[in-house]
Tab-separated table of C-alpha atoms in Angstrom:
chain	number	residue	atom	x	y	z
A	1	MET	CA	102.714	128.823	115.019
A	2	ARG	CA	100.006	131.335	115.871
A	3	ARG	CA	99.431	129.625	119.212
A	4	ALA	CA	103.148	129.813	119.994
A	5	VAL	CA	103.226	133.535	119.222
A	6	ALA	CA	100.001	134.186	121.162
A	7	ASP	CA	101.233	132.316	124.251
A	8	PRO	CA	100.498	134.569	127.264
A	9	ALA	CA	103.683	133.312	128.945
A	10	ARG	CA	105.884	135.144	126.430
A	11	THR	CA	107.988	138.022	127.729
A	12	PRO	CA	106.065	141.337	127.419
A	13	LYS	CA	109.056	143.216	125.983
A	14	PHE	CA	109.232	140.649	123.176
A	15	VAL	CA	105.506	140.731	122.512
A	16	ALA	CA	105.720	144.513	122.179
A	17	ARG	CA	108.045	144.036	119.183
A	18	ASP	CA	105.776	141.639	117.293
A	19	ALA	CA	104.196	144.507	115.366
A	20	VAL	CA	107.530	145.253	113.675
A	21	ARG	CA	109.093	141.780	113.649
A	22	HIS	CA	106.049	139.927	112.241
A	23	PRO	CA	107.001	136.527	113.680
A	24	VAL	CA	104.121	134.472	112.266
A	25	GLU	CA	104.361	135.929	108.785
A	26	GLU	CA	108.146	135.647	108.653
A	27	LEU	CA	108.333	132.056	109.850
A	28	GLU	CA	105.524	131.057	107.492
A	29	PHE	CA	107.450	132.707	104.655
A	30	PHE	CA	110.485	130.605	105.542
A	31	GLY	CA	108.351	127.454	105.473
A	32	ILE	CA	109.095	126.062	108.927
A	33	THR	CA	106.915	123.193	110.183
A	34	PRO	CA	106.518	121.585	113.630
A	35	ARG	CA	108.550	118.606	112.347
A	36	SER	CA	111.479	120.660	111.058
A	37	THR	CA	115.052	120.289	112.282
A	38	VAL	CA	116.150	123.884	112.811
A	39	VAL	CA	119.269	125.758	113.876
A	40	GLU	CA	118.944	129.321	115.086
A	41	ILE	CA	122.287	131.107	115.052
A	42	TRP	CA	123.170	133.492	117.881
A	43	PRO	CA	119.702	133.864	119.422
A	44	GLY	CA	120.671	136.914	121.492
A	45	GLY	CA	118.052	137.740	124.085
A	46	GLY	CA	115.780	134.886	123.069
A	47	TYR	CA	112.994	136.627	121.146
A	48	TRP	CA	112.736	133.816	118.605
A	49	THR	CA	113.646	131.106	121.123
A	50	GLU	CA	110.454	131.805	123.064
A	51	ILE	CA	108.510	130.981	119.907
A	52	LEU	CA	110.598	128.270	118.280
A	53	ALA	CA	111.386	126.094	121.301
A	54	PRO	CA	107.723	125.385	122.172
A	55	TYR	CA	106.742	125.151	118.498
A	56	LEU	CA	109.381	122.481	117.763
A	57	HIS	CA	109.308	120.812	121.185
A	58	ASP	CA	107.142	117.770	120.478
A	59	ARG	CA	107.929	116.771	116.895
A	60	GLY	CA	110.854	118.861	115.693
A	61	VAL	CA	114.481	119.460	116.646
A	62	TYR	CA	115.731	122.886	117.714
A	63	TYR	CA	119.390	123.824	118.019
A	64	VAL	CA	120.660	127.189	119.230
A	65	ALA	CA	124.190	127.908	118.034
A	66	MET	CA	125.690	130.306	120.558
A	67	GLY	CA	128.900	132.318	120.414
A	68	ALA	CA	132.071	130.994	122.004
A	69	GLY	CA	131.982	133.627	124.729
A	70	ASP	CA	135.713	134.282	124.809
A	71	GLY	CA	135.135	138.022	125.085
A	72	THR	CA	137.260	138.899	122.060
A	73	HIS	CA	134.630	139.112	119.316
A	74	VAL	CA	131.102	140.331	118.692
A	75	GLU	CA	130.008	136.734	119.139
A	76	SER	CA	130.765	136.900	122.875
A	77	ALA	CA	127.571	138.928	123.315
A	78	PHE	CA	125.634	135.886	122.119
A	79	SER	CA	127.450	133.293	124.195
A	80	ARG	CA	124.543	132.847	126.601
A	81	PHE	CA	120.983	133.994	127.118
A	82	PRO	CA	120.454	136.900	129.540
A	83	GLN	CA	120.078	135.588	133.060
A	84	ALA	CA	116.350	136.345	133.316
A	85	GLU	CA	115.569	134.492	130.084
A	86	GLN	CA	117.765	131.549	131.043
A	87	GLN	CA	116.007	131.218	134.377
A	88	ARG	CA	112.647	131.181	132.610
A	89	PHE	CA	113.816	128.518	130.185
A	90	ASP	CA	115.226	126.366	132.992
A	91	ALA	CA	112.003	126.669	134.981
A	92	ASP	CA	109.793	125.513	132.110
A	93	PRO	CA	111.102	122.222	130.679
A	94	ALA	CA	107.725	121.420	129.131
A	95	ARG	CA	108.313	124.247	126.650
A	96	PHE	CA	112.090	124.736	126.640
A	97	GLY	CA	113.533	121.454	127.853
A	98	ARG	CA	114.601	120.136	124.451
A	99	ILE	CA	116.776	122.989	123.247
A	100	ARG	CA	120.065	121.610	121.912
A	101	ARG	CA	123.024	123.956	122.325
A	102	THR	CA	125.973	124.119	119.988
A	103	VAL	CA	128.619	126.739	119.161
A	104	LEU	CA	129.303	128.855	116.097
A	105	SER	CA	132.442	130.936	116.274
A	106	GLN	CA	135.816	131.233	114.626
A	107	GLY	CA	137.217	127.723	114.477
A	108	HIS	CA	133.997	126.149	115.813
A	109	ASP	CA	131.631	125.293	112.982
A	110	ASP	CA	129.777	122.136	114.036
A	111	ILE	CA	126.409	123.758	114.634
A	112	ALA	CA	124.655	120.424	114.001
A	113	PRO	CA	125.626	117.070	112.474
A	114	ALA	CA	126.664	117.602	108.870
A	115	GLY	CA	123.819	117.297	106.383
A	116	SER	CA	121.148	116.845	109.072
A	117	VAL	CA	119.301	120.165	109.203
A	118	ASP	CA	116.207	121.294	107.304
A	119	MET	CA	116.563	124.987	108.051
A	120	VAL	CA	119.058	127.480	109.503
A	121	LEU	CA	117.792	130.858	110.712
A	122	THR	CA	119.827	133.944	111.496
A	123	PHE	CA	118.265	137.238	112.462
A	124	ARG	CA	120.314	140.453	112.222
A	125	ASN	CA	123.711	138.739	112.500
A	126	LEU	CA	125.237	138.962	109.029
A	127	HIS	CA	126.586	142.450	109.766
A	128	ASN	CA	128.270	141.063	112.896
A	129	TRP	CA	130.022	138.387	110.859
A	130	MET	CA	131.179	141.022	108.406
A	131	LYS	CA	132.516	143.146	111.267
A	132	GLN	CA	134.527	140.195	112.555
A	133	GLY	CA	135.785	139.363	109.078
A	134	ASP	CA	134.530	135.793	109.230
A	135	ALA	CA	131.280	135.911	107.263
A	136	GLU	CA	132.515	133.321	104.760
A	137	GLU	CA	133.429	130.928	107.591
A	138	MET	CA	130.054	131.367	109.282
A	139	ILE	CA	128.120	130.815	106.046
A	140	ALA	CA	130.223	127.743	105.263
A	141	ALA	CA	129.206	126.293	108.629
A	142	VAL	CA	125.564	126.789	107.697
A	143	HIS	CA	126.104	125.063	104.349
A	144	LYS	CA	127.803	122.142	106.080
A	145	ALA	CA	124.922	121.569	108.523
A	146	LEU	CA	122.085	121.724	105.991
A	147	LYS	CA	120.694	118.818	104.053
A	148	PRO	CA	120.905	119.075	100.245
A	149	GLY	CA	118.117	121.486	99.363
A	150	GLY	CA	117.952	122.761	102.944
A	151	ILE	CA	116.861	126.326	103.605
A	152	PHE	CA	118.991	129.213	104.908
A	153	CYS	CA	116.968	132.191	106.162
A	154	VAL	CA	118.596	135.586	106.700
A	155	GLU	CA	117.225	138.828	108.124
A	156	ASP	CA	119.379	141.925	108.463
A	157	HIS	CA	119.437	145.707	108.308
A	158	ARG	CA	119.297	146.902	104.700
A	159	ALA	CA	121.757	149.511	103.434
A	160	ARG	CA	120.844	151.838	100.595
A	161	PRO	CA	121.710	150.367	97.183
A	162	ASP	CA	123.270	153.604	95.944
A	163	ALA	CA	126.099	153.648	98.512
A	164	PRO	CA	129.279	151.520	98.513
A	165	GLN	CA	129.161	148.568	100.892
A	166	ASP	CA	131.496	148.841	103.847
A	167	PRO	CA	133.004	145.323	103.917
A	168	ARG	CA	132.909	145.427	107.718
A	169	ALA	CA	129.363	146.839	107.887
A	170	LEU	CA	130.308	149.022	110.846
A	171	SER	CA	127.040	150.949	110.596
A	172	GLY	CA	125.130	147.683	111.009
A	173	TYR	CA	123.680	147.953	107.491
A	174	VAL	CA	124.238	145.504	104.604
A	175	ARG	CA	123.208	146.025	100.998
A	176	GLN	CA	120.709	143.379	99.953
A	177	ASP	CA	122.497	142.678	96.668
A	178	TYR	CA	125.793	142.326	98.545
A	179	ALA	CA	124.272	139.814	100.971
A	180	ILE	CA	122.767	137.775	98.137
A	181	ALA	CA	126.057	137.639	96.223
A	182	LEU	CA	128.015	136.689	99.358
A	183	ILE	CA	125.657	133.855	100.262
A	184	GLU	CA	125.204	132.540	96.728
A	185	LYS	CA	128.993	132.379	96.364
A	186	ALA	CA	128.986	129.938	99.302
A	187	GLY	CA	126.789	127.401	97.522
A	188	PHE	CA	123.263	128.726	97.915
A	189	ALA	CA	120.579	129.878	95.498
A	190	LEU	CA	118.138	132.654	96.363
A	191	VAL	CA	114.597	131.272	96.557
A	192	SER	CA	112.687	134.404	97.437
A	193	HIS	CA	112.742	137.630	99.423
A	194	SER	CA	110.103	139.347	101.514
A	195	GLU	CA	109.374	142.987	102.316
A	196	ILE	CA	107.595	142.056	105.544
A	197	ASP	CA	110.172	143.975	107.637
A	198	ALA	CA	110.673	146.927	105.284
A	199	ASN	CA	110.653	150.437	106.746
A	200	PRO	CA	110.852	153.241	104.153
A	201	LYS	CA	111.293	155.815	106.943
A	202	ASP	CA	114.797	154.501	107.627
A	203	THR	CA	117.284	156.552	105.599
A	204	THR	CA	120.179	154.490	107.106
A	205	HIS	CA	122.266	157.637	107.681
A	206	TRP	CA	122.509	157.887	111.460
A	207	ALA	CA	125.163	159.120	113.895
A	208	LYS	CA	125.388	155.770	115.712
A	209	GLY	CA	124.500	153.579	112.767
A	210	VAL	CA	121.486	151.311	113.004
A	211	TRP	CA	121.722	151.409	116.804
A	212	THR	CA	120.506	155.021	116.699
A	213	LEU	CA	117.027	153.615	116.054
A	214	PRO	CA	114.862	151.473	118.341
A	215	PRO	CA	115.184	149.214	120.159
A	216	THR	CA	118.714	150.368	121.108
A	217	LEU	CA	118.279	154.168	120.863
A	218	ALA	CA	122.034	154.687	121.225
A	219	LEU	CA	121.734	158.480	121.545
A	220	GLY	CA	119.639	158.172	124.671
A	221	GLU	CA	117.264	161.092	125.095
A	222	GLN	CA	118.686	163.038	122.150
A	223	ASP	CA	115.955	163.234	119.499
A	224	ARG	CA	114.393	160.182	121.090
A	225	ALA	CA	110.864	160.947	119.907
A	226	ARG	CA	112.110	161.375	116.342
A	227	TYR	CA	113.809	157.987	116.279
A	228	GLN	CA	110.898	156.251	117.945
A	229	ALA	CA	108.620	157.695	115.251
A	230	ILE	CA	110.904	156.245	112.563
A	231	GLY	CA	110.827	152.837	114.228
A	232	GLU	CA	113.139	149.873	113.834
A	233	ALA	CA	115.453	149.642	110.838
A	234	ASP	CA	114.563	148.754	107.285
A	235	ASN	CA	115.287	145.026	107.080
A	236	PHE	CA	115.591	142.555	104.252
A	237	VAL	CA	114.338	138.999	104.645
A	238	LEU	CA	115.976	136.440	102.348
A	239	LYS	CA	115.341	132.745	101.778
A	240	PHE	CA	118.052	130.581	100.190
A	241	ARG	CA	118.305	126.929	99.251
A	242	LYS	CA	121.475	124.852	99.583
A	243	VAL	CA	122.620	123.837	96.135
A	244	PRO	CA	123.246	120.068	96.076
């Protein structure tokens, strides 16, 4: 895992985020091994793909469940890797040639053969599912793919516990207790949580929601130095087990 993260071929803009995303520590917390069968849901720009695809290449199995790309939902933004990343993946089959692509979207829930997966990972996507109103469907697809006792790993932006949860999470923030209850209702049990991605500087009250902060900086140059000093959002990291 440390070799995969330290690979000099990784994209510099991704490496620059390692200090706040803690890839080695987070994946070790989840318990991934080189022999694991893993699904990553909606990999976005490919930050984790650059690590997971080489790590699982020789002895594991790595699925990426993309959005349907119909342009009507949040998921369409995750329907394909950005062109530059895709070109890099295509040009390096020794590291990325065994990625298996599937689809997770409304009405498309076969992210892997049922009961075949050791671990499903989703990073900062739960709020998107809530916005679309299909969080229960997405979580059910995860449950379907996992083996009995399989692990579901969730990272997302943490809302303050003293404020009501917007059921659509339009600010991009989700209360940790809300996320736990939602996922446990779907047939999972919380195993553990980590504060590896906590940021106490994040008050969560921002004009453009979580996207006010880095890396998006939705307000552009307005108070840019202030938001850069705060850093990326306060994030929870949760590890669940599929209840047989």
